[in-house]
Short mmCIF file of C-alpha atoms in Angstrom, two decimals:
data_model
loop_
_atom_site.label_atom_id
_atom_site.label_comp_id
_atom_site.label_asym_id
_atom_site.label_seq_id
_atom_site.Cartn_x
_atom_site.Cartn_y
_atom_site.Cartn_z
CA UNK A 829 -18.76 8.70 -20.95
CA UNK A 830 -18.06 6.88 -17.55
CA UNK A 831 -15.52 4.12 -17.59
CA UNK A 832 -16.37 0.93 -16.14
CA UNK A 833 -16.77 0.67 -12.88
CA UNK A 834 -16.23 -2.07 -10.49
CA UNK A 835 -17.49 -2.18 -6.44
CA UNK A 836 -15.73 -3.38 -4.05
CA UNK A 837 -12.20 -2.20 -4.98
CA UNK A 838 -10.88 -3.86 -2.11
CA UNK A 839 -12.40 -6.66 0.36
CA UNK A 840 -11.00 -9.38 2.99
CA UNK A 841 -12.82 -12.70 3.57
CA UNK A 842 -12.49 -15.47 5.45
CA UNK A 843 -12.71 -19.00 4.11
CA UNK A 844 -15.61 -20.75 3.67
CA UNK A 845 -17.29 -17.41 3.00
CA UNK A 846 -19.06 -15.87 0.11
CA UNK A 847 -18.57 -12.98 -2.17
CA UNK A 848 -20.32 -10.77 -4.61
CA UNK A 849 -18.24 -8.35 -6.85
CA UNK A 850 -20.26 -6.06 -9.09
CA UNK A 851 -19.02 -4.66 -12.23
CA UNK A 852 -21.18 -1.58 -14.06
CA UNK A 853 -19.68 -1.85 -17.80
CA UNK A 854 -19.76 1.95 -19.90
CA UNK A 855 -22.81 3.07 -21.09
CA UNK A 856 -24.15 1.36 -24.03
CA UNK A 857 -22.09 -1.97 -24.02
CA UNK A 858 -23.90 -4.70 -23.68
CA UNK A 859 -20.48 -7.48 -23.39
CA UNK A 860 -19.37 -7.89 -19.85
CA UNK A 861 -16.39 -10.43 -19.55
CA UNK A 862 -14.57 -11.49 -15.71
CA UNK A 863 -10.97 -12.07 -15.55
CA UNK A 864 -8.76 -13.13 -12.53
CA UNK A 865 -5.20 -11.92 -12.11
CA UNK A 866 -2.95 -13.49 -9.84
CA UNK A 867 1.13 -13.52 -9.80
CA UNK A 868 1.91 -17.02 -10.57
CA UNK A 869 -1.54 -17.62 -13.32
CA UNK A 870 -1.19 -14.00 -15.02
CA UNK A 871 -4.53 -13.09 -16.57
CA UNK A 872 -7.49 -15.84 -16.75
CA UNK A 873 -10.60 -15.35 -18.37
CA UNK A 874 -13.67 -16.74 -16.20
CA UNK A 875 -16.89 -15.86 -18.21
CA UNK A 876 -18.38 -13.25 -20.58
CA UNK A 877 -21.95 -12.14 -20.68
CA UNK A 878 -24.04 -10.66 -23.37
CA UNK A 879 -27.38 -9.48 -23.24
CA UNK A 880 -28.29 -11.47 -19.93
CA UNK A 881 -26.82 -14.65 -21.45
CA UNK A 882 -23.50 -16.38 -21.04
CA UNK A 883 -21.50 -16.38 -23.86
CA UNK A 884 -18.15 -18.56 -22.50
CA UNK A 885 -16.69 -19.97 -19.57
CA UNK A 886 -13.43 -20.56 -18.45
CA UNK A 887 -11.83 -23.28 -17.12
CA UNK A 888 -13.19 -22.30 -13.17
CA UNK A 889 -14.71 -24.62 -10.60
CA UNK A 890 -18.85 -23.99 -10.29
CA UNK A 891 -18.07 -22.32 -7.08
CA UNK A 892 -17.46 -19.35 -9.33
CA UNK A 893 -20.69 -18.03 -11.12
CA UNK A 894 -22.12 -15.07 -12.45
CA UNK A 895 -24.63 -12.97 -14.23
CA UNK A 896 -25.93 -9.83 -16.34
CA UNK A 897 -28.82 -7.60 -15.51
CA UNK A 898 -30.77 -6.69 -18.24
CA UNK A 899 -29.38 -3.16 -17.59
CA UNK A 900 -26.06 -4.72 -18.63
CA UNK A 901 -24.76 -4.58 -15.21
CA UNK A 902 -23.03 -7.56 -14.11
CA UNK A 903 -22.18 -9.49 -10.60
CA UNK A 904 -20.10 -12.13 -10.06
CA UNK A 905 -19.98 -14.71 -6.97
CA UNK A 906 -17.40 -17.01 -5.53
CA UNK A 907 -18.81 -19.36 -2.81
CA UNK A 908 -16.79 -21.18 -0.25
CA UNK A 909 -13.51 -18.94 -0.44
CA UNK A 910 -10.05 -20.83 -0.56
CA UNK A 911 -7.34 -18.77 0.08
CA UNK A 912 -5.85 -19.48 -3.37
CA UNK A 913 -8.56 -17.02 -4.79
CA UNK A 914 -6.79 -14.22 -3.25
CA UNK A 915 -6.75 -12.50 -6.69
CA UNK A 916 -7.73 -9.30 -8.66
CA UNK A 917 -10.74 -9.55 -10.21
CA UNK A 918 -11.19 -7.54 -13.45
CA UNK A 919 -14.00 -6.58 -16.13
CA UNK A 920 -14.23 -5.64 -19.03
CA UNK A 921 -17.05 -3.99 -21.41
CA UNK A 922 -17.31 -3.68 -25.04
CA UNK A 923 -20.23 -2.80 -27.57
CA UNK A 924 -20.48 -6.68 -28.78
CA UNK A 925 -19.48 -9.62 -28.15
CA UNK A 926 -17.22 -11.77 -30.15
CA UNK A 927 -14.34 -11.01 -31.94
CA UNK A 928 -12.35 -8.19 -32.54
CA UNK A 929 -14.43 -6.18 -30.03
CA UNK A 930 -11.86 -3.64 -27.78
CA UNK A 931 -12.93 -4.39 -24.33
CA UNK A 932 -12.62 -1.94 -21.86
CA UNK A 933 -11.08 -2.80 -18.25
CA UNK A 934 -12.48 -1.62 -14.85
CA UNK A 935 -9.78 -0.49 -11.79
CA UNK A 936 -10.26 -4.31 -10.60
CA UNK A 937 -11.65 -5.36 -7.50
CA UNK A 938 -8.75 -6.50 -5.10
CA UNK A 939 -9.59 -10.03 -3.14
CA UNK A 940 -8.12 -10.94 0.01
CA UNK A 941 -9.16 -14.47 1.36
CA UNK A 942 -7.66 -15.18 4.83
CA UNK B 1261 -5.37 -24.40 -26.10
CA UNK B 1262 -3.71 -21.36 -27.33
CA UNK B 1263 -0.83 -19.84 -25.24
CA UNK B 1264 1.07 -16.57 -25.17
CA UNK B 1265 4.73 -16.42 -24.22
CA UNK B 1266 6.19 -12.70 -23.38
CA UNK B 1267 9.83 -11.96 -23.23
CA UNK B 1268 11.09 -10.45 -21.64
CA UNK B 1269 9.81 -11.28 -18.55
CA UNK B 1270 11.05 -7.70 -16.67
CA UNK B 1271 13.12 -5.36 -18.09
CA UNK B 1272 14.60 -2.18 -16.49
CA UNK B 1273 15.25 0.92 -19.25
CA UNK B 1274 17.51 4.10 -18.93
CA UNK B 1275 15.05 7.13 -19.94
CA UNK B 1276 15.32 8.16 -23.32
CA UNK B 1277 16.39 4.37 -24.82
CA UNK B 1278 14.50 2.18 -26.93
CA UNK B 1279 13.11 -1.24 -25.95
CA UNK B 1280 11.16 -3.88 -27.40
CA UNK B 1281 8.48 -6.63 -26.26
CA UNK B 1282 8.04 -10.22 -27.42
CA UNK B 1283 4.59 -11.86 -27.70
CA UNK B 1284 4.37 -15.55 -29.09
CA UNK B 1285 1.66 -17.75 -29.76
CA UNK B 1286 1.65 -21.15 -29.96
CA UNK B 1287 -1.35 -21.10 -32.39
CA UNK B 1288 -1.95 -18.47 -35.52
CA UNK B 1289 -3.50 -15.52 -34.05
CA UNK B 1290 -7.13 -14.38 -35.13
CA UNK B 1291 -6.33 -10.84 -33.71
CA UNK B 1292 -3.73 -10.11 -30.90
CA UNK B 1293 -3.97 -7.24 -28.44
CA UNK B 1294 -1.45 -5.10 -26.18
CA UNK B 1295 -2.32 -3.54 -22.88
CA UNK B 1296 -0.81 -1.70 -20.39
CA UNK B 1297 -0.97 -2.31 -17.31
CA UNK B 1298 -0.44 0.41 -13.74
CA UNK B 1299 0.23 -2.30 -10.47
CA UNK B 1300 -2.87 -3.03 -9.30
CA UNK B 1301 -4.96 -1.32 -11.96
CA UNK B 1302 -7.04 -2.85 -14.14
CA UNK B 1303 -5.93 -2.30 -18.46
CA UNK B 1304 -5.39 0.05 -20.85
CA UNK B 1305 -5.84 -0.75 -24.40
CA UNK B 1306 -3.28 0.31 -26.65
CA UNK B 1307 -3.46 -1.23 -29.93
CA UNK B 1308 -5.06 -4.09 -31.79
CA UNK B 1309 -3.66 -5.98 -34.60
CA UNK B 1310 -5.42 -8.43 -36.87
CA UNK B 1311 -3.59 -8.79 -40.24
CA UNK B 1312 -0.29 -10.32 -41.11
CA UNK B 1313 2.34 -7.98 -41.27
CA UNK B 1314 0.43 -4.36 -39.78
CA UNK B 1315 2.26 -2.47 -37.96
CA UNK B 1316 0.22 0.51 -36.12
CA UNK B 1317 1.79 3.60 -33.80
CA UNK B 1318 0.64 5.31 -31.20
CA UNK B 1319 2.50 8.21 -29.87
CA UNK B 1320 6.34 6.45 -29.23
CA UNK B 1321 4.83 2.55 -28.85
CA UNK B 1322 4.58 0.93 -32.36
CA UNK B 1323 3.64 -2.64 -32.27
CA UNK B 1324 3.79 -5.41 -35.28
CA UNK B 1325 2.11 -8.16 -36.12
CA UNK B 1326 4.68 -10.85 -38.19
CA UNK B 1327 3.33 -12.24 -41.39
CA UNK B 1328 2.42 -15.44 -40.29
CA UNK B 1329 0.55 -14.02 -37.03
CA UNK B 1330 2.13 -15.80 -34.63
CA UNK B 1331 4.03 -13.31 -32.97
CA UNK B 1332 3.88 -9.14 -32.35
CA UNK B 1333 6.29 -7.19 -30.91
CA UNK B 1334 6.10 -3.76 -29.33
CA UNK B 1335 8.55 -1.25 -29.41
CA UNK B 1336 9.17 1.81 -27.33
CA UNK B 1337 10.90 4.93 -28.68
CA UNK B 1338 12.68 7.25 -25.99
CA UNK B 1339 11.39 5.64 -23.21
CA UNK B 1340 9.99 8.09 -20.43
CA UNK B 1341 9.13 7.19 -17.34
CA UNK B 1342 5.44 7.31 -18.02
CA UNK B 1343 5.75 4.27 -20.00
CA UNK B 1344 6.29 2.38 -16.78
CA UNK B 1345 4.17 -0.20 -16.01
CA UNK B 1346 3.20 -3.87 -17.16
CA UNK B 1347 2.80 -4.84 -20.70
CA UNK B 1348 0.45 -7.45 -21.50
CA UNK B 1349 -0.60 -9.21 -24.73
CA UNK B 1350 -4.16 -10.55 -25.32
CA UNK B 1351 -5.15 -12.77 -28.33
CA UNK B 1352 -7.85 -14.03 -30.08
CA UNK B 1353 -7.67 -17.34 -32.14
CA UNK B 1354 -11.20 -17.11 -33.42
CA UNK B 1355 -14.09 -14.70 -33.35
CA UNK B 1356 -16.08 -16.47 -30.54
CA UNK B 1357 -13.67 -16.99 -28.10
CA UNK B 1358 -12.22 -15.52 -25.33
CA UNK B 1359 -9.11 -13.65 -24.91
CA UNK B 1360 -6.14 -15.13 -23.62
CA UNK B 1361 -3.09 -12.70 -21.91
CA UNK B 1362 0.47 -13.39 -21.51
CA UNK B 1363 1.96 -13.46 -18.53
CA UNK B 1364 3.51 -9.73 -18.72
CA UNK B 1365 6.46 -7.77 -18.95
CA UNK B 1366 6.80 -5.52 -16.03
CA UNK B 1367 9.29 -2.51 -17.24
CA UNK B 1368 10.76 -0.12 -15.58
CA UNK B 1369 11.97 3.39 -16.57
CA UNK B 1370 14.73 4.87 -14.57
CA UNK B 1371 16.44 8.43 -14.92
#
């Protein structure tokens, strides 16, 4: 089976822009969840989808949003880029949502906001 | 909110010795995770814990969960340089909600 992919894996904005960072979970999972990684935050968990429906958010300004094809496949969008989103973006896939579910990670998408 | 505390925060190994990594929560864990992690790369699971007092083992990395599931440590055996990287630990405090990671250990295997 294919791992999770993710598209970009790298990209450099401006601020003010917009981006779109797609994430294509493994076959047959139907949980997508978006994390953003930075040096000083660590890990931090933005939103999970499950079958075309959000699930959770985290604590993110609206200018972050996303959502989940009904082929599971799953974009997220940050509008009006601050340079403090400089950050790697990761998903992750699992079979279900909820708990005790092993989630999967992509390669990341690397974010560059100048 | 629930948060995870990892200590060390770096640590830098001889091959071949034996090392161990903290992960506390300030809340009783529903289930608790450990990931590895190559700079830049996104996560490798390694091993998921849900019950007070497991313990599972994978290869040389064992990890623990204490009995009151507040903490889990993870121990290397004869390090090797492949085990570089950056350990993270994930957790759960109930079913429906997200996870939350530590901060990291980043370690470091030298010859």
């Amino acid at each position: 089976k294919a791992g999770v992919t993710q598209t970009p894996r790298y990209l450099i904005k401006t601020r003010g822009q917009q981006v779109t960072l797609s994430c294509s979970p493994i076959s047959g999972h139907r949980s997508v969840s978006w994390y953003q990684q930075t040096p000083g935050q660590g890990l931090q968990f933005l939103f999970e989808y499950f079958s075309e429906t959000q699930r959770n958010k985290g604590n993110f300004p609206g200018r972050f949003s996303g959502r989940q094809f009904s082929n599971s496949r799953s974009e997220m969008n940050v509008s009006t880029l601050e340079l403090g989103d400089s950050a790697l973006y990761l998903c992750a896939s699992s079979e279900l949502a909820g708990g005790l579910n092993e989630q999967f990670f992509g390669p990341g998408t690397r974010l560059t906001v100048l | 909110s629930q948060e995870l505390e990892q200590s060390p925060q770096s640590l830098i190994v001889q091959e071949g010795k034996n090392l161990t990594i903290n992960c506390t929560s300030s809340k009783t864990l529903y289930g608790l995770y450990w990931y590895k992690q190559k700079y830049g790369e996104g996560l490798i699971f390694l091993m998921m814990l849900q019950k007070g007092g497991e313990e599972k083992s994978h290869e040389k990395i064992t990890a623990k969960l204490d009995e009151k599931k507040q903490q889990s440590s993870l121990h290397i055996t004869a390090s090797q340089p492949s085990h570089a990287g950056i350990y993270l630990c994930g957790a759960e405090n109930s079913g429906n909600t997200p996870l939350v990671f530590g901060k990291g250990t980043r370690l470091s295997v030298i010859a």
